[in-house]
């Protein structure tokens, strides 16, 4: 596979100036992305109200 322009640029800086910008990146040993899913109760409530908003048959009047 071909190298990206950014990687080529980083490699060139490392070769010519000795700067390794990859070392300056802040990395955490754990995931900083917090994954939050709905609770079972919240999911059920969402589905209940979601379908109540739809007009159904004779209930729909203009």
XYZ file of N, CA and C in Angstrom:
186
model
N 0.834 -1.191 0.000
C 0.000 0.000 0.000
C 0.874 1.249 0.000
N 0.361 2.280 -0.538
C 1.073 3.551 -0.599
C 0.982 4.273 0.742
N 1.972 5.094 1.005
C 1.968 5.894 2.229
C 1.183 7.177 1.999
N 0.535 7.647 3.049
C -0.211 8.893 2.924
C 0.758 10.075 2.888
N 0.240 11.200 2.431
C 1.083 12.411 2.365
C 1.527 12.831 3.762
N 0.637 12.688 4.735
C 0.967 13.087 6.104
C 2.095 12.225 6.662
N 2.024 10.911 6.403
C 3.072 10.018 6.903
C 4.401 10.305 6.220
N 4.362 10.575 4.913
C 5.592 10.922 4.195
C 6.217 12.180 4.783
N 5.357 13.141 5.115
C 5.828 14.397 5.693
C 6.477 14.157 7.065
N 5.849 13.301 7.883
C 6.398 12.975 9.205
C 7.741 12.267 9.074
N 7.821 11.337 8.135
C 9.072 10.601 7.930
C 10.178 11.542 7.460
N 9.830 12.497 6.598
C 10.808 13.464 6.103
C 11.327 14.346 7.245
N 10.422 14.812 8.108
C 10.845 15.625 9.251
C 11.757 14.834 10.176
N 11.428 13.573 10.402
C 12.240 12.738 11.276
C 13.630 12.528 10.685
N 13.692 12.303 9.375
C 14.966 12.082 8.694
C 15.829 13.331 8.691
N 15.241 14.470 8.325
C 16.040 15.679 8.116
C 16.306 16.463 9.398
N 15.278 16.634 10.229
C 15.432 17.483 11.411
C 15.504 16.701 12.719
N 15.217 15.431 12.668
C 15.273 14.621 13.878
C 14.054 14.793 14.767
N 13.031 15.480 14.288
C 11.821 15.696 15.086
C 10.871 14.517 14.899
N 10.477 13.911 15.995
C 9.507 12.820 15.927
C 8.201 13.324 16.543
N 7.297 13.790 15.703
C 6.048 14.375 16.193
C 5.109 13.320 16.766
N 5.320 12.062 16.414
C 4.450 11.006 16.932
C 4.631 10.818 18.433
N 5.802 11.151 18.947
C 6.056 11.029 20.389
C 5.314 12.096 21.185
N 4.993 13.213 20.544
C 4.330 14.312 21.243
C 2.823 14.110 21.368
N 2.305 13.106 20.706
C 0.871 12.841 20.794
C 0.525 12.355 22.188
N -0.573 12.867 22.703
C -1.017 12.436 24.027
C -1.872 11.191 23.862
N -1.421 10.111 24.450
C -2.179 8.873 24.354
C -2.527 8.412 25.757
N -3.726 7.938 25.931
C -4.167 7.396 27.207
C -4.115 5.875 27.124
N -3.764 5.223 28.219
C -3.708 3.760 28.185
C -5.093 3.114 28.194
N -6.136 3.929 28.219
C -7.500 3.417 28.241
C -8.348 4.251 27.294
N -9.511 3.789 26.995
C -10.395 4.499 26.080
C -11.010 5.704 26.784
N -10.908 6.869 26.155
C -11.493 8.067 26.755
C -12.910 8.303 26.248
N -13.360 7.466 25.312
C -14.710 7.597 24.773
C -15.673 6.878 25.707
N -16.629 7.604 26.214
C -17.583 7.013 27.143
C -18.795 6.516 26.374
N -19.002 5.232 26.406
C -20.126 4.637 25.696
C -21.308 4.528 26.638
N -22.406 5.155 26.248
C -23.586 5.142 27.094
C -24.750 4.626 26.279
N -25.363 3.567 26.736
C -26.532 3.043 26.048
C -27.757 3.307 26.904
N -28.903 3.301 26.266
C -30.137 3.535 26.990
C -30.428 2.362 27.908
N -31.088 2.658 28.996
C -31.528 1.590 29.876
C -32.715 0.888 29.237
N -33.059 -0.267 29.770
C -34.183 -1.005 29.207
C -35.463 -0.189 29.341
N -35.623 0.474 30.471
C -36.821 1.278 30.714
C -36.906 2.444 29.730
N -35.766 3.100 29.472
C -35.742 4.235 28.545
C -36.064 3.782 27.119
N -35.558 2.604 26.746
C -35.843 2.069 25.409
C -37.324 1.763 25.250
N -37.915 1.127 26.254
C -39.337 0.800 26.196
C -40.201 2.065 26.138
N -39.833 3.067 26.909
C -40.582 4.327 26.923
C -40.475 5.024 25.567
N -39.290 4.981 24.970
C -39.079 5.593 23.657
C -39.964 4.927 22.610
N -39.975 3.602 22.595
C -40.788 2.880 21.619
C -42.276 3.120 21.843
N -42.691 3.229 23.089
C -44.095 3.452 23.395
C -44.545 4.819 22.888
N -43.777 5.844 23.138
C -44.167 7.189 22.716
C -43.951 7.390 21.219
N -42.980 6.694 20.667
C -42.680 6.833 19.241
C -43.879 6.415 18.395
N -44.477 5.306 18.727
C -45.580 4.789 17.923
C -46.904 5.490 18.237
N -46.976 6.171 19.346
C -48.195 6.909 19.677
C -48.319 8.174 18.840
N -47.217 8.648 18.295
C -47.226 9.885 17.508
C -47.763 9.678 16.094
N -47.861 8.439 15.639
C -48.272 8.149 14.276
C -49.801 8.173 14.137
N -50.327 8.784 13.082
C -51.763 8.743 12.863
C -52.181 7.348 12.362
N -53.265 6.820 12.938
C -53.709 5.469 12.591
C -55.146 5.507 12.127
N -55.415 5.110 10.904
C -56.743 4.889 10.385
C -57.747 5.994 10.652
N -58.828 5.675 11.384
C -59.912 6.604 11.634
C -59.540 7.690 12.646
N -58.502 7.480 13.377
C -58.092 8.465 14.373
C -57.581 9.744 13.725
N -57.191 9.652 12.471
C -56.593 10.796 11.793
C -57.691 11.690 11.202
N -57.806 12.916 11.706
C -58.797 13.865 11.182
C -58.091 15.143 10.812
N -58.576 15.779 9.774
C -57.978 17.052 9.355
C -58.689 18.217 9.962
